[in-house]
Amino acid sequence: MPRKLEQSFHVGLTPDRVVDVAVKLTRESHLASWSIRDLAGRLDVAPSVIYHHVGGKDLLSRSVVERFLQQIRLPPEDLPWQDWFRGALVNVATLATETPGVAKWILMHGPVIATAQPVLEAGLRVLANGGFGDRVNAALAVLLNNTMMSVSLGDDRRQHEDDGPRDHVTMMTDFSQEGASERLQSMRDDFVGAFAAGGAVAREARRAYLALVVETTIAGLESVLRPSA
Protein backbone atom coordinates (compact mmCIF):
# COMPACT_ATOMS: atom_id res chain seq x y z
CA MET A 1 0.00 0.00 0.00
CA PRO A 2 1.15 3.62 -0.44
CA ARG A 3 3.09 5.11 2.48
CA LYS A 4 0.16 7.26 3.58
CA LEU A 5 -1.94 4.11 4.02
CA GLU A 6 0.50 2.77 6.59
CA GLN A 7 -0.31 5.54 9.08
CA SER A 8 -3.16 5.47 11.58
CA PHE A 9 -5.55 8.30 10.84
CA HIS A 10 -8.41 7.90 13.29
CA VAL A 11 -8.66 6.60 16.82
CA GLY A 12 -9.15 2.85 16.57
CA LEU A 13 -9.15 2.96 12.77
CA THR A 14 -6.30 1.98 10.45
CA PRO A 15 -5.97 1.66 6.68
CA ASP A 16 -5.93 -2.13 7.05
CA ARG A 17 -9.23 -1.94 8.91
CA VAL A 18 -10.72 0.13 6.09
CA VAL A 19 -9.61 -2.45 3.53
CA ASP A 20 -10.96 -5.25 5.76
CA VAL A 21 -14.41 -3.68 5.63
CA ALA A 22 -14.09 -2.99 1.89
CA VAL A 23 -13.36 -6.69 1.35
CA LYS A 24 -16.37 -7.62 3.49
CA LEU A 25 -18.65 -5.31 1.50
CA THR A 26 -17.33 -6.82 -1.73
CA ARG A 27 -18.02 -10.37 -0.55
CA GLU A 28 -21.53 -9.38 0.47
CA SER A 29 -22.32 -7.80 -2.89
CA HIS A 30 -19.83 -6.89 -5.65
CA LEU A 31 -16.72 -4.72 -5.95
CA ALA A 32 -18.68 -2.27 -8.11
CA SER A 33 -21.77 -2.20 -5.87
CA TRP A 34 -20.58 -0.36 -2.77
CA SER A 35 -19.61 3.30 -2.45
CA ILE A 36 -17.31 5.28 -0.20
CA ARG A 37 -20.44 6.43 1.61
CA ASP A 38 -21.41 2.79 2.24
CA LEU A 39 -17.93 2.06 3.53
CA ALA A 40 -17.91 5.14 5.77
CA GLY A 41 -21.28 4.10 7.19
CA ARG A 42 -19.93 0.68 8.16
CA LEU A 43 -16.93 2.33 9.84
CA ASP A 44 -18.99 5.08 11.49
CA VAL A 45 -16.89 7.89 10.04
CA ALA A 46 -17.56 10.66 7.55
CA PRO A 47 -16.77 9.84 3.89
CA SER A 48 -14.27 12.70 3.90
CA VAL A 49 -12.17 10.82 6.46
CA ILE A 50 -11.70 7.92 4.03
CA TYR A 51 -11.07 10.18 1.04
CA HIS A 52 -8.53 12.25 2.92
CA HIS A 53 -6.56 9.51 4.63
CA VAL A 54 -6.99 6.48 2.37
CA GLY A 55 -8.21 7.65 -1.03
CA GLY A 56 -11.14 7.09 -3.33
CA LYS A 57 -12.87 4.03 -4.70
CA ASP A 58 -10.15 3.33 -7.29
CA LEU A 59 -7.44 2.95 -4.68
CA LEU A 60 -9.66 0.90 -2.38
CA SER A 61 -10.70 -1.39 -5.24
CA ARG A 62 -7.04 -1.99 -5.99
CA SER A 63 -6.43 -2.81 -2.33
CA VAL A 64 -9.29 -5.34 -2.36
CA VAL A 65 -7.77 -7.00 -5.43
CA GLU A 66 -4.38 -7.10 -3.70
CA ARG A 67 -5.96 -8.92 -0.77
CA PHE A 68 -7.44 -11.43 -3.22
CA LEU A 69 -4.07 -12.00 -4.91
CA GLN A 70 -2.34 -12.53 -1.57
CA GLN A 71 -4.62 -15.51 -0.88
CA ILE A 72 -3.58 -17.44 -4.00
CA ARG A 73 -1.60 -20.60 -3.28
CA LEU A 74 0.09 -22.23 -6.26
CA PRO A 75 0.84 -25.94 -6.78
CA PRO A 76 4.43 -27.23 -6.96
CA GLU A 77 6.02 -26.33 -10.30
CA ASP A 78 7.33 -29.87 -10.87
CA LEU A 79 3.81 -31.02 -11.76
CA PRO A 80 2.86 -31.55 -15.43
CA TRP A 81 1.64 -28.23 -16.80
CA GLN A 82 -1.93 -29.53 -17.16
CA ASP A 83 -2.13 -30.57 -13.49
CA TRP A 84 -0.49 -27.35 -12.34
CA PHE A 85 -3.05 -25.21 -14.12
CA ARG A 86 -5.95 -27.40 -13.02
CA GLY A 87 -4.95 -26.76 -9.42
CA ALA A 88 -3.97 -23.12 -9.84
CA LEU A 89 -6.96 -21.98 -11.89
CA VAL A 90 -9.59 -23.79 -9.83
CA ASN A 91 -8.06 -22.17 -6.73
CA VAL A 92 -8.04 -18.73 -8.38
CA ALA A 93 -11.59 -19.13 -9.68
CA THR A 94 -12.89 -20.26 -6.28
CA LEU A 95 -11.30 -17.31 -4.50
CA ALA A 96 -12.50 -14.87 -7.16
CA THR A 97 -16.06 -16.18 -6.92
CA GLU A 98 -15.98 -15.50 -3.18
CA THR A 99 -14.99 -11.87 -3.86
CA PRO A 100 -17.34 -10.79 -6.70
CA GLY A 101 -16.00 -8.14 -9.01
CA VAL A 102 -12.27 -8.80 -8.65
CA ALA A 103 -12.26 -10.96 -11.79
CA LYS A 104 -13.65 -8.11 -13.88
CA TRP A 105 -11.21 -5.64 -12.30
CA ILE A 106 -8.28 -7.85 -13.27
CA LEU A 107 -9.62 -8.32 -16.79
CA MET A 108 -10.07 -4.57 -17.23
CA HIS A 109 -6.78 -3.46 -15.67
CA GLY A 110 -4.46 -6.33 -16.52
CA PRO A 111 -1.55 -7.53 -14.37
CA VAL A 112 -0.64 -4.06 -13.10
CA ILE A 113 -0.28 -5.02 -9.43
CA ALA A 114 3.09 -6.22 -8.15
CA THR A 115 1.30 -8.90 -6.10
CA ALA A 116 0.21 -10.56 -9.36
CA GLN A 117 3.69 -10.85 -10.81
CA PRO A 118 4.80 -14.01 -8.92
CA VAL A 119 1.63 -15.78 -10.09
CA LEU A 120 2.20 -14.76 -13.72
CA GLU A 121 5.88 -15.65 -13.63
CA ALA A 122 5.14 -19.08 -12.19
CA GLY A 123 2.57 -19.72 -14.91
CA LEU A 124 5.03 -18.70 -17.63
CA ARG A 125 7.72 -21.00 -16.22
CA VAL A 126 5.34 -23.95 -16.06
CA LEU A 127 4.23 -23.38 -19.67
CA ALA A 128 7.81 -23.01 -20.86
CA ASN A 129 8.71 -26.30 -19.18
CA GLY A 130 5.58 -27.79 -20.75
CA GLY A 131 6.90 -27.21 -24.25
CA PHE A 132 5.03 -24.08 -25.38
CA GLY A 133 8.16 -22.36 -26.64
CA ASP A 134 7.51 -18.82 -27.86
CA ARG A 135 3.74 -19.32 -27.36
CA VAL A 136 3.87 -19.18 -23.57
CA ASN A 137 2.46 -15.64 -23.44
CA ALA A 138 -0.56 -16.46 -25.60
CA ALA A 139 -1.17 -19.70 -23.71
CA LEU A 140 -1.15 -17.97 -20.33
CA ALA A 141 -3.47 -15.22 -21.60
CA VAL A 142 -5.98 -17.78 -22.86
CA LEU A 143 -5.91 -19.75 -19.61
CA LEU A 144 -6.36 -16.71 -17.40
CA ASN A 145 -8.84 -14.86 -19.59
CA ASN A 146 -11.14 -17.84 -20.12
CA THR A 147 -11.23 -18.52 -16.39
CA MET A 148 -11.65 -14.93 -15.23
CA MET A 149 -14.22 -14.07 -17.90
CA SER A 150 -16.34 -17.02 -16.77
CA VAL A 151 -16.08 -15.88 -13.15
CA SER A 152 -16.86 -12.29 -14.12
CA LEU A 153 -19.97 -13.29 -16.07
CA GLY A 154 -21.19 -15.30 -13.09
CA ASP A 155 -20.53 -12.34 -10.79
CA ASP A 156 -22.51 -10.00 -13.01
CA ARG A 157 -25.43 -12.38 -13.25
CA ARG A 158 -25.50 -12.81 -9.47
CA GLN A 159 -25.43 -9.03 -9.14
CA HIS A 160 -28.60 -8.83 -11.21
CA GLU A 161 -30.53 -11.67 -9.58
CA ASP A 162 -34.24 -10.82 -9.44
CA ASP A 163 -33.58 -8.09 -12.02
CA GLY A 164 -35.96 -8.76 -14.87
CA PRO A 165 -34.61 -10.32 -18.07
CA ARG A 166 -31.06 -10.76 -16.80
CA ASP A 167 -31.66 -13.36 -14.12
CA HIS A 168 -31.87 -17.14 -14.42
CA VAL A 169 -35.42 -17.34 -13.07
CA THR A 170 -36.69 -15.25 -15.98
CA MET A 171 -34.64 -17.39 -18.36
CA MET A 172 -36.34 -20.46 -16.95
CA THR A 173 -39.73 -18.85 -17.55
CA ASP A 174 -38.82 -18.01 -21.13
CA PHE A 175 -37.73 -21.58 -21.77
CA SER A 176 -41.09 -22.77 -20.44
CA GLN A 177 -43.17 -20.77 -22.89
CA GLU A 178 -45.27 -22.54 -25.46
CA GLY A 179 -43.29 -23.61 -28.49
CA ALA A 180 -40.00 -24.27 -26.71
CA SER A 181 -38.40 -27.36 -28.18
CA GLU A 182 -37.61 -30.45 -26.14
CA ARG A 183 -33.91 -29.60 -26.47
CA LEU A 184 -34.46 -26.17 -24.92
CA GLN A 185 -36.59 -27.65 -22.17
CA SER A 186 -33.83 -30.18 -21.49
CA MET A 187 -31.28 -27.37 -21.26
CA ARG A 188 -33.62 -25.56 -18.88
CA ASP A 189 -34.03 -28.58 -16.61
CA ASP A 190 -30.53 -30.05 -16.77
CA PHE A 191 -28.37 -26.93 -16.90
CA VAL A 192 -30.01 -23.54 -16.29
CA GLY A 193 -32.23 -24.89 -13.54
CA ALA A 194 -29.29 -25.50 -11.22
CA PHE A 195 -28.15 -21.88 -11.51
CA ALA A 196 -31.69 -20.58 -10.97
CA ALA A 197 -32.09 -22.70 -7.83
CA GLY A 198 -29.71 -20.47 -5.88
CA GLY A 199 -27.94 -21.41 -2.66
CA ALA A 200 -25.73 -24.48 -2.48
CA VAL A 201 -27.15 -25.94 -5.70
CA ALA A 202 -26.17 -22.85 -7.69
CA ARG A 203 -22.74 -22.69 -6.04
CA GLU A 204 -22.04 -26.28 -7.04
CA ALA A 205 -23.25 -25.58 -10.59
CA ARG A 206 -20.89 -22.60 -10.86
CA ARG A 207 -18.01 -24.65 -9.47
CA ALA A 208 -18.62 -27.48 -11.93
CA TYR A 209 -18.93 -25.07 -14.85
CA LEU A 210 -15.67 -23.29 -13.97
CA ALA A 211 -13.90 -26.65 -13.70
CA LEU A 212 -15.24 -27.49 -17.17
CA VAL A 213 -13.95 -24.19 -18.57
CA VAL A 214 -10.50 -24.90 -17.14
CA GLU A 215 -10.46 -28.47 -18.45
CA THR A 216 -11.57 -27.59 -21.98
CA THR A 217 -9.12 -24.68 -22.16
CA ILE A 218 -6.26 -26.99 -21.19
CA ALA A 219 -7.35 -29.57 -23.76
CA GLY A 220 -7.66 -26.90 -26.44
CA LEU A 221 -4.18 -25.52 -25.79
CA GLU A 222 -2.74 -29.03 -25.85
CA SER A 223 -4.17 -29.73 -29.30
CA VAL A 224 -3.91 -26.29 -30.92
CA LEU A 225 -1.13 -24.19 -29.43
CA ARG A 226 1.57 -26.45 -28.00
CA PRO A 227 4.12 -27.00 -30.82
CA SER A 228 5.35 -30.32 -29.47
CA ALA A 229 1.87 -31.80 -29.14
mmCIF file of C-alpha atoms in Angstrom, residues 12-225:
data_model
loop_
_atom_site.group_PDB
_atom_site.id
_atom_site.type_symbol
_atom_site.label_atom_id
_atom_site.label_comp_id
_atom_site.label_asym_id
_atom_site.label_seq_id
_atom_site.Cartn_x
_atom_site.Cartn_y
_atom_site.Cartn_z
ATOM 1 C CA GLY A 12 -9.153 2.852 16.570
ATOM 2 C CA LEU A 13 -9.148 2.963 12.766
ATOM 3 C CA THR A 14 -6.301 1.983 10.449
ATOM 4 C CA PRO A 15 -5.967 1.659 6.676
ATOM 5 C CA ASP A 16 -5.933 -2.130 7.050
ATOM 6 C CA ARG A 17 -9.228 -1.942 8.914
ATOM 7 C CA VAL A 18 -10.720 0.134 6.095
ATOM 8 C CA VAL A 19 -9.612 -2.452 3.530
ATOM 9 C CA ASP A 20 -10.958 -5.253 5.756
ATOM 10 C CA VAL A 21 -14.408 -3.681 5.626
ATOM 11 C CA ALA A 22 -14.093 -2.993 1.886
ATOM 12 C CA VAL A 23 -13.362 -6.690 1.352
ATOM 13 C CA LYS A 24 -16.366 -7.624 3.490
ATOM 14 C CA LEU A 25 -18.651 -5.311 1.500
ATOM 15 C CA THR A 26 -17.334 -6.822 -1.730
ATOM 16 C CA ARG A 27 -18.016 -10.373 -0.549
ATOM 17 C CA GLU A 28 -21.529 -9.381 0.468
ATOM 18 C CA SER A 29 -22.318 -7.802 -2.888
ATOM 19 C CA HIS A 30 -19.825 -6.887 -5.649
ATOM 20 C CA LEU A 31 -16.725 -4.720 -5.953
ATOM 21 C CA ALA A 32 -18.685 -2.273 -8.112
ATOM 22 C CA SER A 33 -21.767 -2.203 -5.867
ATOM 23 C CA TRP A 34 -20.580 -0.359 -2.771
ATOM 24 C CA SER A 35 -19.610 3.297 -2.453
ATOM 25 C CA ILE A 36 -17.307 5.280 -0.201
ATOM 26 C CA ARG A 37 -20.440 6.430 1.614
ATOM 27 C CA ASP A 38 -21.414 2.787 2.238
ATOM 28 C CA LEU A 39 -17.927 2.056 3.530
ATOM 29 C CA ALA A 40 -17.911 5.138 5.770
ATOM 30 C CA GLY A 41 -21.276 4.101 7.192
ATOM 31 C CA ARG A 42 -19.926 0.679 8.156
ATOM 32 C CA LEU A 43 -16.928 2.331 9.837
ATOM 33 C CA ASP A 44 -18.994 5.075 11.488
ATOM 34 C CA VAL A 45 -16.894 7.889 10.039
ATOM 35 C CA ALA A 46 -17.557 10.659 7.552
ATOM 36 C CA PRO A 47 -16.769 9.838 3.887
ATOM 37 C CA SER A 48 -14.267 12.702 3.902
ATOM 38 C CA VAL A 49 -12.167 10.816 6.461
ATOM 39 C CA ILE A 50 -11.698 7.916 4.034
ATOM 40 C CA TYR A 51 -11.074 10.179 1.035
ATOM 41 C CA HIS A 52 -8.527 12.254 2.925
ATOM 42 C CA HIS A 53 -6.557 9.511 4.626
ATOM 43 C CA VAL A 54 -6.986 6.475 2.366
ATOM 44 C CA GLY A 55 -8.207 7.646 -1.030
ATOM 45 C CA GLY A 56 -11.143 7.085 -3.335
ATOM 46 C CA LYS A 57 -12.872 4.025 -4.697
ATOM 47 C CA ASP A 58 -10.150 3.328 -7.290
ATOM 48 C CA LEU A 59 -7.442 2.953 -4.677
ATOM 49 C CA LEU A 60 -9.656 0.904 -2.383
ATOM 50 C CA SER A 61 -10.702 -1.392 -5.235
ATOM 51 C CA ARG A 62 -7.045 -1.985 -5.993
ATOM 52 C CA SER A 63 -6.426 -2.812 -2.332
ATOM 53 C CA VAL A 64 -9.292 -5.343 -2.357
ATOM 54 C CA VAL A 65 -7.766 -6.998 -5.433
ATOM 55 C CA GLU A 66 -4.383 -7.103 -3.696
ATOM 56 C CA ARG A 67 -5.956 -8.919 -0.768
ATOM 57 C CA PHE A 68 -7.442 -11.434 -3.218
ATOM 58 C CA LEU A 69 -4.073 -12.005 -4.907
ATOM 59 C CA GLN A 70 -2.344 -12.527 -1.571
ATOM 60 C CA GLN A 71 -4.619 -15.510 -0.878
ATOM 61 C CA ILE A 72 -3.579 -17.439 -3.998
ATOM 62 C CA ARG A 73 -1.604 -20.596 -3.283
ATOM 63 C CA LEU A 74 0.093 -22.230 -6.256
ATOM 64 C CA PRO A 75 0.839 -25.942 -6.776
ATOM 65 C CA PRO A 76 4.432 -27.232 -6.960
ATOM 66 C CA GLU A 77 6.023 -26.332 -10.296
ATOM 67 C CA ASP A 78 7.332 -29.871 -10.875
ATOM 68 C CA LEU A 79 3.812 -31.020 -11.761
ATOM 69 C CA PRO A 80 2.860 -31.547 -15.426
ATOM 70 C CA TRP A 81 1.636 -28.232 -16.801
ATOM 71 C CA GLN A 82 -1.930 -29.534 -17.163
ATOM 72 C CA ASP A 83 -2.130 -30.574 -13.494
ATOM 73 C CA TRP A 84 -0.485 -27.351 -12.340
ATOM 74 C CA PHE A 85 -3.051 -25.208 -14.115
ATOM 75 C CA ARG A 86 -5.949 -27.400 -13.017
ATOM 76 C CA GLY A 87 -4.945 -26.760 -9.423
ATOM 77 C CA ALA A 88 -3.966 -23.119 -9.840
ATOM 78 C CA LEU A 89 -6.961 -21.981 -11.892
ATOM 79 C CA VAL A 90 -9.589 -23.791 -9.831
ATOM 80 C CA ASN A 91 -8.059 -22.165 -6.730
ATOM 81 C CA VAL A 92 -8.038 -18.730 -8.381
ATOM 82 C CA ALA A 93 -11.591 -19.129 -9.681
ATOM 83 C CA THR A 94 -12.894 -20.257 -6.285
ATOM 84 C CA LEU A 95 -11.302 -17.308 -4.497
ATOM 85 C CA ALA A 96 -12.503 -14.870 -7.160
ATOM 86 C CA THR A 97 -16.058 -16.181 -6.919
ATOM 87 C CA GLU A 98 -15.982 -15.495 -3.182
ATOM 88 C CA THR A 99 -14.995 -11.868 -3.862
ATOM 89 C CA PRO A 100 -17.340 -10.793 -6.701
ATOM 90 C CA GLY A 101 -15.995 -8.141 -9.014
ATOM 91 C CA VAL A 102 -12.268 -8.796 -8.652
ATOM 92 C CA ALA A 103 -12.255 -10.959 -11.787
ATOM 93 C CA LYS A 104 -13.654 -8.105 -13.883
ATOM 94 C CA TRP A 105 -11.212 -5.637 -12.297
ATOM 95 C CA ILE A 106 -8.280 -7.855 -13.268
ATOM 96 C CA LEU A 107 -9.623 -8.319 -16.793
ATOM 97 C CA MET A 108 -10.070 -4.571 -17.227
ATOM 98 C CA HIS A 109 -6.784 -3.460 -15.671
ATOM 99 C CA GLY A 110 -4.458 -6.327 -16.524
ATOM 100 C CA PRO A 111 -1.549 -7.532 -14.373
ATOM 101 C CA VAL A 112 -0.643 -4.060 -13.100
ATOM 102 C CA ILE A 113 -0.277 -5.022 -9.429
ATOM 103 C CA ALA A 114 3.090 -6.222 -8.150
ATOM 104 C CA THR A 115 1.301 -8.900 -6.097
ATOM 105 C CA ALA A 116 0.205 -10.557 -9.359
ATOM 106 C CA GLN A 117 3.692 -10.854 -10.809
ATOM 107 C CA PRO A 118 4.796 -14.011 -8.921
ATOM 108 C CA VAL A 119 1.626 -15.778 -10.093
ATOM 109 C CA LEU A 120 2.204 -14.762 -13.717
ATOM 110 C CA GLU A 121 5.884 -15.648 -13.632
ATOM 111 C CA ALA A 122 5.142 -19.084 -12.186
ATOM 112 C CA GLY A 123 2.567 -19.719 -14.914
ATOM 113 C CA LEU A 124 5.030 -18.702 -17.628
ATOM 114 C CA ARG A 125 7.723 -20.995 -16.225
ATOM 115 C CA VAL A 126 5.341 -23.946 -16.064
ATOM 116 C CA LEU A 127 4.226 -23.381 -19.670
ATOM 117 C CA ALA A 128 7.815 -23.015 -20.858
ATOM 118 C CA ASN A 129 8.714 -26.298 -19.179
ATOM 119 C CA GLY A 130 5.578 -27.793 -20.749
ATOM 120 C CA GLY A 131 6.898 -27.206 -24.254
ATOM 121 C CA PHE A 132 5.034 -24.082 -25.382
ATOM 122 C CA GLY A 133 8.156 -22.359 -26.641
ATOM 123 C CA ASP A 134 7.511 -18.824 -27.862
ATOM 124 C CA ARG A 135 3.742 -19.324 -27.358
ATOM 125 C CA VAL A 136 3.869 -19.179 -23.574
ATOM 126 C CA ASN A 137 2.455 -15.643 -23.436
ATOM 127 C CA ALA A 138 -0.562 -16.455 -25.604
ATOM 128 C CA ALA A 139 -1.166 -19.698 -23.715
ATOM 129 C CA LEU A 140 -1.149 -17.975 -20.330
ATOM 130 C CA ALA A 141 -3.466 -15.224 -21.603
ATOM 131 C CA VAL A 142 -5.981 -17.785 -22.864
ATOM 132 C CA LEU A 143 -5.913 -19.753 -19.614
ATOM 133 C CA LEU A 144 -6.357 -16.706 -17.400
ATOM 134 C CA ASN A 145 -8.844 -14.860 -19.588
ATOM 135 C CA ASN A 146 -11.144 -17.836 -20.117
ATOM 136 C CA THR A 147 -11.227 -18.516 -16.390
ATOM 137 C CA MET A 148 -11.648 -14.927 -15.232
ATOM 138 C CA MET A 149 -14.222 -14.069 -17.896
ATOM 139 C CA SER A 150 -16.336 -17.019 -16.773
ATOM 140 C CA VAL A 151 -16.076 -15.882 -13.148
ATOM 141 C CA SER A 152 -16.862 -12.293 -14.124
ATOM 142 C CA LEU A 153 -19.972 -13.292 -16.065
ATOM 143 C CA GLY A 154 -21.194 -15.299 -13.092
ATOM 144 C CA ASP A 155 -20.525 -12.340 -10.785
ATOM 145 C CA ASP A 156 -22.506 -9.998 -13.011
ATOM 146 C CA ARG A 157 -25.431 -12.383 -13.245
ATOM 147 C CA ARG A 158 -25.501 -12.811 -9.468
ATOM 148 C CA GLN A 159 -25.430 -9.026 -9.136
ATOM 149 C CA HIS A 160 -28.605 -8.833 -11.215
ATOM 150 C CA GLU A 161 -30.529 -11.668 -9.585
ATOM 151 C CA ASP A 162 -34.244 -10.819 -9.443
ATOM 152 C CA ASP A 163 -33.580 -8.093 -12.020
ATOM 153 C CA GLY A 164 -35.960 -8.758 -14.874
ATOM 154 C CA PRO A 165 -34.611 -10.317 -18.073
ATOM 155 C CA ARG A 166 -31.064 -10.755 -16.802
ATOM 156 C CA ASP A 167 -31.660 -13.360 -14.115
ATOM 157 C CA HIS A 168 -31.872 -17.136 -14.419
ATOM 158 C CA VAL A 169 -35.422 -17.336 -13.071
ATOM 159 C CA THR A 170 -36.688 -15.247 -15.984
ATOM 160 C CA MET A 171 -34.639 -17.385 -18.360
ATOM 161 C CA MET A 172 -36.341 -20.461 -16.949
ATOM 162 C CA THR A 173 -39.734 -18.849 -17.548
ATOM 163 C CA ASP A 174 -38.821 -18.006 -21.128
ATOM 164 C CA PHE A 175 -37.732 -21.585 -21.767
ATOM 165 C CA SER A 176 -41.093 -22.774 -20.444
ATOM 166 C CA GLN A 177 -43.169 -20.770 -22.886
ATOM 167 C CA GLU A 178 -45.269 -22.539 -25.463
ATOM 168 C CA GLY A 179 -43.290 -23.612 -28.493
ATOM 169 C CA ALA A 180 -40.003 -24.272 -26.714
ATOM 170 C CA SER A 181 -38.405 -27.359 -28.175
ATOM 171 C CA GLU A 182 -37.610 -30.446 -26.139
ATOM 172 C CA ARG A 183 -33.912 -29.601 -26.465
ATOM 173 C CA LEU A 184 -34.462 -26.166 -24.921
ATOM 174 C CA GLN A 185 -36.586 -27.654 -22.174
ATOM 175 C CA SER A 186 -33.828 -30.180 -21.488
ATOM 176 C CA MET A 187 -31.276 -27.369 -21.257
ATOM 177 C CA ARG A 188 -33.621 -25.562 -18.879
ATOM 178 C CA ASP A 189 -34.028 -28.576 -16.613
ATOM 179 C CA ASP A 190 -30.531 -30.048 -16.770
ATOM 180 C CA PHE A 191 -28.370 -26.926 -16.898
ATOM 181 C CA VAL A 192 -30.012 -23.541 -16.294
ATOM 182 C CA GLY A 193 -32.229 -24.892 -13.542
ATOM 183 C CA ALA A 194 -29.294 -25.496 -11.222
ATOM 184 C CA PHE A 195 -28.153 -21.875 -11.512
ATOM 185 C CA ALA A 196 -31.685 -20.584 -10.967
ATOM 186 C CA ALA A 197 -32.088 -22.696 -7.827
ATOM 187 C CA GLY A 198 -29.714 -20.474 -5.878
ATOM 188 C CA GLY A 199 -27.942 -21.407 -2.663
ATOM 189 C CA ALA A 200 -25.733 -24.480 -2.476
ATOM 190 C CA VAL A 201 -27.148 -25.943 -5.702
ATOM 191 C CA ALA A 202 -26.166 -22.846 -7.693
ATOM 192 C CA ARG A 203 -22.738 -22.686 -6.042
ATOM 193 C CA GLU A 204 -22.037 -26.276 -7.041
ATOM 194 C CA ALA A 205 -23.246 -25.581 -10.593
ATOM 195 C CA ARG A 206 -20.892 -22.601 -10.857
ATOM 196 C CA ARG A 207 -18.009 -24.653 -9.469
ATOM 197 C CA ALA A 208 -18.619 -27.479 -11.929
ATOM 198 C CA TYR A 209 -18.930 -25.065 -14.848
ATOM 199 C CA LEU A 210 -15.671 -23.295 -13.965
ATOM 200 C CA ALA A 211 -13.903 -26.646 -13.702
ATOM 201 C CA LEU A 212 -15.238 -27.493 -17.168
ATOM 202 C CA VAL A 213 -13.950 -24.186 -18.567
ATOM 203 C CA VAL A 214 -10.495 -24.899 -17.137
ATOM 204 C CA GLU A 215 -10.462 -28.469 -18.453
ATOM 205 C CA THR A 216 -11.574 -27.592 -21.984
ATOM 206 C CA THR A 217 -9.121 -24.679 -22.165
ATOM 207 C CA ILE A 218 -6.261 -26.989 -21.188
ATOM 208 C CA ALA A 219 -7.355 -29.569 -23.763
ATOM 209 C CA GLY A 220 -7.658 -26.896 -26.437
ATOM 210 C CA LEU A 221 -4.176 -25.524 -25.788
ATOM 211 C CA GLU A 222 -2.739 -29.027 -25.847
ATOM 212 C CA SER A 223 -4.171 -29.730 -29.299
ATOM 213 C CA VAL A 224 -3.914 -26.288 -30.924
ATOM 214 C CA LEU A 225 -1.130 -24.191 -29.433
#
